[in-house]
XYZ file of C-alpha atoms in Angstrom:
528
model
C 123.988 -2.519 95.832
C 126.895 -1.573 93.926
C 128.983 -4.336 94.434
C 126.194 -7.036 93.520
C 126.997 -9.069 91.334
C 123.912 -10.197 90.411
C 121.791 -7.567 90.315
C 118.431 -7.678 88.971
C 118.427 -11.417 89.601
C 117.796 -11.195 93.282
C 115.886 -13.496 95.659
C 112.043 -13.416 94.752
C 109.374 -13.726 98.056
C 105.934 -15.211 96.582
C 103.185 -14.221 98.762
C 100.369 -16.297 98.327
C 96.667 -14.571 98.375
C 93.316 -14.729 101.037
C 91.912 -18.324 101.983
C 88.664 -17.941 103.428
C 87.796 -21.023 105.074
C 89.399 -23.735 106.766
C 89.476 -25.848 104.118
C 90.846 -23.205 101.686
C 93.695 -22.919 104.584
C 94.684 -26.556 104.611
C 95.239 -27.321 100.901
C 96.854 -24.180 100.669
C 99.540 -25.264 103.357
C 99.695 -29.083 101.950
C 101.167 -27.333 98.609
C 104.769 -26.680 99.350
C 104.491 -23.756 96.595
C 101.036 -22.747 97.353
C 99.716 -22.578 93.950
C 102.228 -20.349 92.298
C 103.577 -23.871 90.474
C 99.880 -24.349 88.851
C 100.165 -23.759 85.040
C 97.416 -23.556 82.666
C 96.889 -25.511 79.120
C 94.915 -23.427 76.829
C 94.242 -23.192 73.946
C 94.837 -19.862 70.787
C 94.479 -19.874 67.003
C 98.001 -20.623 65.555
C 99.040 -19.835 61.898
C 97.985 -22.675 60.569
C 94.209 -21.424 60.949
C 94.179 -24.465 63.506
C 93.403 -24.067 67.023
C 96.330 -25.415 69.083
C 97.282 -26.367 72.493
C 99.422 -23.622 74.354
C 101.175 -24.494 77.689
C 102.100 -22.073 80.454
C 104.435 -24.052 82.488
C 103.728 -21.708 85.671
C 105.812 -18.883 86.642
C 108.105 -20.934 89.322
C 108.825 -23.386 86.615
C 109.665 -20.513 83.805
C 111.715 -18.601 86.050
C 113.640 -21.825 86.907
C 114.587 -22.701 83.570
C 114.652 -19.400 81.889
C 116.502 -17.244 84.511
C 118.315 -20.041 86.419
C 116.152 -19.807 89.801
C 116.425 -22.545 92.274
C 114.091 -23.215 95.215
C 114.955 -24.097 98.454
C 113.349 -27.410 99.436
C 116.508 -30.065 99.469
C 115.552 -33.789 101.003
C 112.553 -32.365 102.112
C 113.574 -29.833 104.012
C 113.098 -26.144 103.981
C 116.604 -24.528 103.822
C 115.229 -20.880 104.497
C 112.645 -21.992 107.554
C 114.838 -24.680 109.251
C 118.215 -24.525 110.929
C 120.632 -26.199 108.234
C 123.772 -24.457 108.558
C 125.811 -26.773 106.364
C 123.082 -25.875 103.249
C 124.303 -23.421 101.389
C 121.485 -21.295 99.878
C 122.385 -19.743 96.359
C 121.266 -16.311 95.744
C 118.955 -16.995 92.857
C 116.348 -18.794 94.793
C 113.089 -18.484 95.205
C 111.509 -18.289 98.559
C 107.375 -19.178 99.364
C 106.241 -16.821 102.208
C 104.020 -19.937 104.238
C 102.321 -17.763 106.234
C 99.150 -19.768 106.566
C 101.050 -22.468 108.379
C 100.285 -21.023 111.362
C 96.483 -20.495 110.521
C 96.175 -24.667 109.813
C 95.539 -27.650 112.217
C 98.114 -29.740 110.239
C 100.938 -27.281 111.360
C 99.710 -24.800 113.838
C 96.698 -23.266 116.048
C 94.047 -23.597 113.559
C 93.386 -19.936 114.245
C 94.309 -17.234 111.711
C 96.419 -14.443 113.437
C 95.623 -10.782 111.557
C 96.985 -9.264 108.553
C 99.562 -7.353 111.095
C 101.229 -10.878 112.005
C 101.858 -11.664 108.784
C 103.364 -8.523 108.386
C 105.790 -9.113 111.036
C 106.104 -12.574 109.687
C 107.313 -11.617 106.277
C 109.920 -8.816 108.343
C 111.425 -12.153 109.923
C 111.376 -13.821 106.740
C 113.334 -11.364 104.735
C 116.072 -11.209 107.484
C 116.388 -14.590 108.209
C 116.769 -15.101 104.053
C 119.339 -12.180 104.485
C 121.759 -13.902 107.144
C 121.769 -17.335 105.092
C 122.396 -15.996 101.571
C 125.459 -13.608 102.830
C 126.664 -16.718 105.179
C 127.098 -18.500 101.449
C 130.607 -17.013 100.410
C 129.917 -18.115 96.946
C 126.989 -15.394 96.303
C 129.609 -13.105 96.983
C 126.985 -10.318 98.295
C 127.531 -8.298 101.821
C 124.525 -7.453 104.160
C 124.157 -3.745 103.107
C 124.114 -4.765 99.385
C 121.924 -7.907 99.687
C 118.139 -7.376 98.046
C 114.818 -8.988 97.164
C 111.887 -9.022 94.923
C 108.734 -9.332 96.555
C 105.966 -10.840 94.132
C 102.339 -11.521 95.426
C 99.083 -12.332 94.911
C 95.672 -10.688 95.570
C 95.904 -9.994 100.153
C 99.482 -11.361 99.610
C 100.029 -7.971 98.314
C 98.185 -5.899 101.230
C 100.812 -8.291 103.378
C 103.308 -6.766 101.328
C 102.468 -3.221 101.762
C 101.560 -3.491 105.308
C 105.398 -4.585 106.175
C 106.728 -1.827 103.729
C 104.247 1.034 105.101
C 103.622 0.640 108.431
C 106.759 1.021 110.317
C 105.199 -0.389 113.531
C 105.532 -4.047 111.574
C 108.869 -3.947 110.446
C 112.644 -2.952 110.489
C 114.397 -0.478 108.840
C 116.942 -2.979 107.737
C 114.343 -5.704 106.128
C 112.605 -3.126 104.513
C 115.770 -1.561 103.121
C 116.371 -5.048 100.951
C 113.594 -4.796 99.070
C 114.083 -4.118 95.778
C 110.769 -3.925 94.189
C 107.387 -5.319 94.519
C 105.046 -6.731 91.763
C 101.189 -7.782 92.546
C 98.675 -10.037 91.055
C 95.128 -8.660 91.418
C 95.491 -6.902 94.690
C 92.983 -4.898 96.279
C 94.650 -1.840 96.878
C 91.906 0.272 97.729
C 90.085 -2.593 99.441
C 87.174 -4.780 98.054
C 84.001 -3.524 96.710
C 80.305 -5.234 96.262
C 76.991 -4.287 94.285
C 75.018 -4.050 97.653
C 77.167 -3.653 100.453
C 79.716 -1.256 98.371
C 82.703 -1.804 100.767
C 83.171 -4.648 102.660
C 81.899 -3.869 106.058
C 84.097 -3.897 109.155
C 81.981 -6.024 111.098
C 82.140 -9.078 108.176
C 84.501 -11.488 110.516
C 84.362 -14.128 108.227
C 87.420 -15.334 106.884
C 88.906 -12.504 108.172
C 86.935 -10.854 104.789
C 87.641 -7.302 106.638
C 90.508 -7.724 106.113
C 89.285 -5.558 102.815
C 87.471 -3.012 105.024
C 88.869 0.602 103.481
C 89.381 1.506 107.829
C 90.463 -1.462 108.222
C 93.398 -1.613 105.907
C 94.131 2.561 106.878
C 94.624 0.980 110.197
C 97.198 -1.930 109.153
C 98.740 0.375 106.179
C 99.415 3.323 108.640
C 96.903 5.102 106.398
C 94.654 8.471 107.262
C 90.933 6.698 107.176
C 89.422 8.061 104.053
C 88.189 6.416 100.775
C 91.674 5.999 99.113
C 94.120 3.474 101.306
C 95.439 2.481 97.574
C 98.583 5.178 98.742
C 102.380 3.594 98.887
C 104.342 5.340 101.295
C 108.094 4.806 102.650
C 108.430 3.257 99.455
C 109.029 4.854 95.845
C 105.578 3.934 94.596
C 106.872 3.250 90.837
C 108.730 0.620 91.913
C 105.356 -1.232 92.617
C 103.665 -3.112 89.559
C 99.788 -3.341 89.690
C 98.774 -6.511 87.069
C 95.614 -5.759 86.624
C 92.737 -8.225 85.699
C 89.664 -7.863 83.216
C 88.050 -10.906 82.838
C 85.188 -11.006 85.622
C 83.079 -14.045 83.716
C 85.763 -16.918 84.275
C 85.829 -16.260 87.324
C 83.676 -19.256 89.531
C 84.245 -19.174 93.434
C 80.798 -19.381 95.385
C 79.391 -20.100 91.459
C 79.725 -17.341 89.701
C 78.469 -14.879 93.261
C 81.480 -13.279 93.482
C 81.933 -12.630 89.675
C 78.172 -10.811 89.779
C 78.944 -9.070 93.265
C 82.120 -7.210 92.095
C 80.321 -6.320 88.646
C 81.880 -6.674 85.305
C 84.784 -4.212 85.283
C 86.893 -6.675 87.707
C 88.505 -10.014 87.693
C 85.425 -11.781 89.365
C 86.788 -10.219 92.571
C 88.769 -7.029 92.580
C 87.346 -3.630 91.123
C 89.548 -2.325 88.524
C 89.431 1.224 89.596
C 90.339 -0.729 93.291
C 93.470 -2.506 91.936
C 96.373 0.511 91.502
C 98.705 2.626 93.399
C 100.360 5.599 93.802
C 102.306 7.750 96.071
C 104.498 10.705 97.052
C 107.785 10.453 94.245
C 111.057 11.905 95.934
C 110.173 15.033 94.731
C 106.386 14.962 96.813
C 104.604 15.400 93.703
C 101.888 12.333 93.379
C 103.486 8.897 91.301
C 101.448 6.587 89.478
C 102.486 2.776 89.708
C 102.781 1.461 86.375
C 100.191 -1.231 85.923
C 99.172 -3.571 83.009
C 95.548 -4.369 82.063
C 95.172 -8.785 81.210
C 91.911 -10.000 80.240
C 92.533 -12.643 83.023
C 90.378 -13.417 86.211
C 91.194 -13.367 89.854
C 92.509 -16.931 89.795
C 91.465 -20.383 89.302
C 92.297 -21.737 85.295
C 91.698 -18.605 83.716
C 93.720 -17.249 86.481
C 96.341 -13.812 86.583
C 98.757 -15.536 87.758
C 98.718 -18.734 86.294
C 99.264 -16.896 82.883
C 101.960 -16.022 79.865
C 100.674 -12.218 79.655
C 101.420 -12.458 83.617
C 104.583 -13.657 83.171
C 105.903 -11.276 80.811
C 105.252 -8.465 82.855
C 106.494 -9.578 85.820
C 109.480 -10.749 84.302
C 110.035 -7.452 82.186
C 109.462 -5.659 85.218
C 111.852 -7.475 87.802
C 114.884 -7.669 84.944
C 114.108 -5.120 82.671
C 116.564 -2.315 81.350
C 114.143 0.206 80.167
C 110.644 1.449 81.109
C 108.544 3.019 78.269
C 105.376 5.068 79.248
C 102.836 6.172 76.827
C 100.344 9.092 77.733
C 98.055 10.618 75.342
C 98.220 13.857 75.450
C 95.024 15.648 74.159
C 94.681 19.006 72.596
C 91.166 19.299 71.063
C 88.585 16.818 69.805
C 86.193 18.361 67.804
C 82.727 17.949 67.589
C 80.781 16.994 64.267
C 79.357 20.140 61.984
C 75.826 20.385 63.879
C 76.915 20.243 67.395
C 79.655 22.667 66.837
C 77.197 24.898 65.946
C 75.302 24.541 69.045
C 78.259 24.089 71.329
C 78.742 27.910 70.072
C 75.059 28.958 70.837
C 76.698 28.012 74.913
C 73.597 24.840 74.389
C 74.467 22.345 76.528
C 76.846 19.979 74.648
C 78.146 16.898 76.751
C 79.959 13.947 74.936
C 81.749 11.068 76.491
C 85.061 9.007 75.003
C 85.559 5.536 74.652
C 89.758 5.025 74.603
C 91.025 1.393 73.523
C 94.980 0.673 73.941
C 96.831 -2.162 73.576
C 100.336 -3.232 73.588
C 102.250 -5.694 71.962
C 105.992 -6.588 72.000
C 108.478 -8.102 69.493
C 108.639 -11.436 68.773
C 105.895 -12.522 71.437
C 102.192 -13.794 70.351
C 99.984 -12.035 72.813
C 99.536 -8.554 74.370
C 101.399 -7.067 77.212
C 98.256 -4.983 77.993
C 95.278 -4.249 76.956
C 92.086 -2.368 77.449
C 88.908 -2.768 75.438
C 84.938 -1.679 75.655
C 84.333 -5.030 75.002
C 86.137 -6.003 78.334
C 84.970 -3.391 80.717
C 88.549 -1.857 80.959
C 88.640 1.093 78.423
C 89.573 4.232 79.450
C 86.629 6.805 79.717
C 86.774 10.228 79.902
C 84.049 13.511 79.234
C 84.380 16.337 76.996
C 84.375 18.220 80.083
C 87.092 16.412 82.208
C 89.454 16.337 79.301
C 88.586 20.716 79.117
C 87.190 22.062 81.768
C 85.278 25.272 81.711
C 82.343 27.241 81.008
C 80.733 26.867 77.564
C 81.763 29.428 74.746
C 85.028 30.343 76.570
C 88.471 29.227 75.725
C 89.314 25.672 76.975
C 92.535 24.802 77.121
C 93.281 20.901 78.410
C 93.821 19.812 81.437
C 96.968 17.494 81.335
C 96.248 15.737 84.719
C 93.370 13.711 83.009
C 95.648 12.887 79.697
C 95.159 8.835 79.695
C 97.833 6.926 80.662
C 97.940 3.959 78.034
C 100.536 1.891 79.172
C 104.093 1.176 80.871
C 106.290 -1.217 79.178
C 109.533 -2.932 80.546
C 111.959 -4.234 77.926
C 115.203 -5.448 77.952
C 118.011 -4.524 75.424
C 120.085 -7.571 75.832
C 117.056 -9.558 74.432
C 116.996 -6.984 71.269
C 116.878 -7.296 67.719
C 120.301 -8.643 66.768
C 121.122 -5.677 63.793
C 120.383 -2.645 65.280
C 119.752 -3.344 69.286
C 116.665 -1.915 69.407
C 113.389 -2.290 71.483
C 109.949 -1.770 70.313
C 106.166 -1.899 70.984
C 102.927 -1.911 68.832
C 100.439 0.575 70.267
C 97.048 0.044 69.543
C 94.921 3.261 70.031
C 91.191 4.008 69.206
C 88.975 6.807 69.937
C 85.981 5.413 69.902
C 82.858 7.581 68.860
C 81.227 9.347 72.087
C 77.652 9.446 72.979
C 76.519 13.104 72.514
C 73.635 15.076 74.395
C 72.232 18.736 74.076
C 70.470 20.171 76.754
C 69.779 16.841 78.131
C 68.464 14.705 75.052
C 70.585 12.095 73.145
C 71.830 13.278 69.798
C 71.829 10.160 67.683
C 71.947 11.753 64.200
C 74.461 9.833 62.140
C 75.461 7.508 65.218
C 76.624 4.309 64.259
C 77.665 2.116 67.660
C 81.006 0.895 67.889
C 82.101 3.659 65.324
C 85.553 4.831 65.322
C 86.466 8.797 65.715
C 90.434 7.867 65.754
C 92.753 4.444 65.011
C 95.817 4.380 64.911
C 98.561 1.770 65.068
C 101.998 3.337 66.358
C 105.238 1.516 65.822
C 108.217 2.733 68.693
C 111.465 1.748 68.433
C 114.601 3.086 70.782
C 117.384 2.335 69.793
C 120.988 2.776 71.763
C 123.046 5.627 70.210
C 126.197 7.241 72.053
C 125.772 10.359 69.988
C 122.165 10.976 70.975
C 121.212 12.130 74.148
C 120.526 9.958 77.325
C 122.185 7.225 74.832
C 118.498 6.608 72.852
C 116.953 7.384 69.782
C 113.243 7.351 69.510
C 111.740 6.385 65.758
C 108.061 5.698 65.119
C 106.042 4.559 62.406
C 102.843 3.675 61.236
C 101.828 -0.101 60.726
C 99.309 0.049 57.738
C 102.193 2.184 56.040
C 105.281 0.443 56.516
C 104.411 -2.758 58.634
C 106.726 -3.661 61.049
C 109.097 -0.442 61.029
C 109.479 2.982 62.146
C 111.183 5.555 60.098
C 110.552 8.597 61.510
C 112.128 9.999 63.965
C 110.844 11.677 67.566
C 111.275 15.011 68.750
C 112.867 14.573 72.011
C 113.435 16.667 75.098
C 114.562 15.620 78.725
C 112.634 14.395 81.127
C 111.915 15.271 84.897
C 115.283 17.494 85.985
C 116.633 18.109 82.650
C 119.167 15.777 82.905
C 118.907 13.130 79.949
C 120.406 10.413 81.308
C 118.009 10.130 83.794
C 114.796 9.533 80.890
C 113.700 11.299 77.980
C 110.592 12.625 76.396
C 109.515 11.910 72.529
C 106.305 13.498 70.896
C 104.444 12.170 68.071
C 101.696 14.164 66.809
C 98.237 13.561 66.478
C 97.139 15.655 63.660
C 93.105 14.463 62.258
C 91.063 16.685 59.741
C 88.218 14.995 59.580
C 85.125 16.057 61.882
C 85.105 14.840 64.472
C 88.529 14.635 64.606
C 91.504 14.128 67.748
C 94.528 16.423 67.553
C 97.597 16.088 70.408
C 100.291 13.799 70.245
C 100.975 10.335 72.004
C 104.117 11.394 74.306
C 106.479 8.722 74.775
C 108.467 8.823 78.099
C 111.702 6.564 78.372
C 113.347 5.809 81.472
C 116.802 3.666 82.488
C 115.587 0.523 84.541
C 117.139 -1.126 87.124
């Protein structure tokens, strides 16, 4: 990849998600974009104090007037599925994996072949899109240096990961081109309900088991077990999980689904179902980065169909730098009383509450987010966060520090003075329900109350001097809105060698009781 020239802008594969019935099938197929051109009107509060219309265009449309994308329908033809030799195919196009044509009376069988066709379908697909972008001399890009972008939707990405995983369903070659992969709201680690839990093997239906957790170890070339959410044969942080929160809006089978997946979902997918991870190059487990949207599954509330979607898949296909924030704990202490009987060895057990959100410069919404309110916040115990035996030492255990967020951002779109990136970070610690030996200690509780808030202001900026060419300044908001002053501790990251990502520290240092102390460690990467 070297000697691409266009590099990051490389062909994008949509993948279109499940269709259950027949029906669902057919209007599927009789969109030639399968619902990845549907937009949304909406409205938000603008600064006026009047609530005003705002327009998401779709993603297809964005990325072909913002990043010069092209598709490949010409006269009504298909350039990518048909034989057109004298239709030259640029390399910026984008590319709509119709895989349901097959399952649809209009076009083929009317029977829907398994997740493992598709699969092999998508293998074809990405070689066949290979041959007729390097036939175009004008792209200017060789076989061996030729890639692609997979983006997807909801099964679209078990297709996806089925065709990168399981080398019985694939080449070498085709899965050598991809570049990266970015999903919308796909069970990962299969599909849960309130009654059923899992969705059982035998449920034929719409192919439903297809989200069967034995099931998908089968097609993902998976051990059977309870986590099939594992990337393998390919570097799992170069999958993005978009992540939905907003289980209410959604409507199929009116409002069934929404109640059967429970309220910490999109209507559909489980949160806790909708990451991944995997073995890094150096064996040691990777988590995806992932962003939390209060968005549903689909329909016009949809993930997909949505500016916080948008950005982050944008970010993450053409970004320069990633930015990961993990909150690193130290102690939290207890209020006056229960410290008291935490050192009697009573049993003390307390629970957290942690909000984070994200915003970037110069854009109106939130790149993440995770709130109580919306069944996403990040909960952890007392004992999780330091494990042990009361009245001994506890130190923490830094495999459950909270991982708040992963950012993408892109230099050449920086502030014009200084270069920089930046992000808000939004971070509460919200007050923990507190038992001893079993009963609810409510003295002085007030719901909703805060322990720890805290809005954090990162900025890197380039500097040749500095090592791994960034400088790392922070600030507070209610201080000095909109600026950071001070400046990180750094240190490098991974195998001590700077240029490949750094590590910044800001402390965490409260007084009060109950109080957090640690620091919110900043981790910043080179992107490509």
């Amino acid at each position: 990849m070297k000697n691409n020239p266009h590099h990051p802008y490389h062909p994008i594969i949509y993948v279109r998600g499940f269709a259950a019935t027949q029906s669902e099938i057919e209007a599927a197929v009789a969109d030639p974009y399968m619902g990845f051109n549907i937009g949304s009107t909406k409205t938000r509060l603008a600064w006026t104090g009047q609530v005003k219309r705002f327009h998401f265009e779709s993603p297809l449309v964005r990325l072909m007037g913002e990043h010069g994308y092209r598709d490949v329908f010409v006269d009504g033809n298909d350039l990518v599925a048909g034989d057109f030799a004298d239709q030259p195919i640029p390399y910026q196009s984008i590319i709509v994996y119709r895989y349901y044509d097959e399952a649809s009376n209009d076009f083929g069988s009317g029977e829907t072949p398994p997740i493992e066709h598709f699969a092999r379908g998508l293998n074809k697909l990405i070689l066949r899109l290979q041959d007729k972008v390097c036939a175009n001399k004008r792209n200017n890009v060789s076989p061996e240096d030729f890639r692609v972008h997979l983006v997807a939707h909801s099964m679209g990405g078990l297709v996806c990961r089925a065709f990168l995983q399981n080398k019985g369903l694939g080449t070498e070659k085709a899965r050598a081109a991809v570049d990266k992969l970015f999903t919308y709201a796909t069970p990962h680690n299969g599909i849960d309900m309130r009654i059923v839990r899992n969705v059982p093997g035998w449920l034929s239906f719409g192919d439903a088991n297809n989200f069967n957790r034995e099931r998908m170890a089968n097609y993902l070339d998976l051990p059977k077990g309870d986590d099939v959410s594992i990337v393998k044969h390919f570097p799992p942080e170069r999958v993005f999980n978009l992540i939905g929160t907003n289980s209410r809006d959604y409507s199929v089978l009116r409002g069934a689904s929404s109640w059967a997946a429970g309220d910490a979902s999109d209507g559909l997918v489980r949160i806790e179902n909708a990451t991944t991870h995997g073995p890094g190059a150096d064996g040691r487990d990777v988590t995806s980065p992932r962003a939390f949207v209060h968005r549903s599954h689909s329909g016009h509330y949809g993930i997909v169909n949505s500016e916080e979607g948008y950005q982050n898949l944008t970010r993450f296909l053409f970004g320069k730098l990633r930015i990961d924030g993990i909150l690193d704990i130290d102690n939290i202490t207890f209020p006056a009383e229960l410290d008291k009987y935490h050192e009697e060895n009573r049993a003390v057990r307390a629970s957290y509450q942690i909000e984070s959100a994200v915003s970037v410069r110069k854009y109106p919404w939130q790149i993440t987010r995770r709130e109580i309110r919306e069944n996403s916040a990040i909960f952890r115990t007392y004992d999780q966060l330091f494990p042990g035996q009361p009245g001994t030492k506890r130190p923490p255990d830094r495999s459950m520090s909270p991982h708040l967020f992963s950012v993408f951002l892109d230099p050449e779109k920086s502030c014009k003075a200084s270069k920089s990136v930046s992000l808000l970070c939004d971070l509460k610690l919200l007050t923990p329900d507190y038992e001893v030996d079993g009963v609810l200690f409510l003295k002085r509780h007030y719901e909703g109350g805060v322990i720890y808030q805290r809005q954090i202001l990162v900025e890197a900026i380039p500097d040749t001097n500095a090592a791994g060419g960034w400088r790392i300044k922070y600030g507070d908001q209610e201080n000095n809105p909109g600026k950071a002053t001070l400046v990180a501790e750094s240190r490098p990251l991974g195998d001590g060698d700077p240029a490949s990502g750094l590590v910044f520290s800001i402390p965490i240092q409260q007084k009060s009781r109950p109080g957090l102390h640690g620091a919110l460690r900043v981790e910043v990467r080179p992107w490509s």
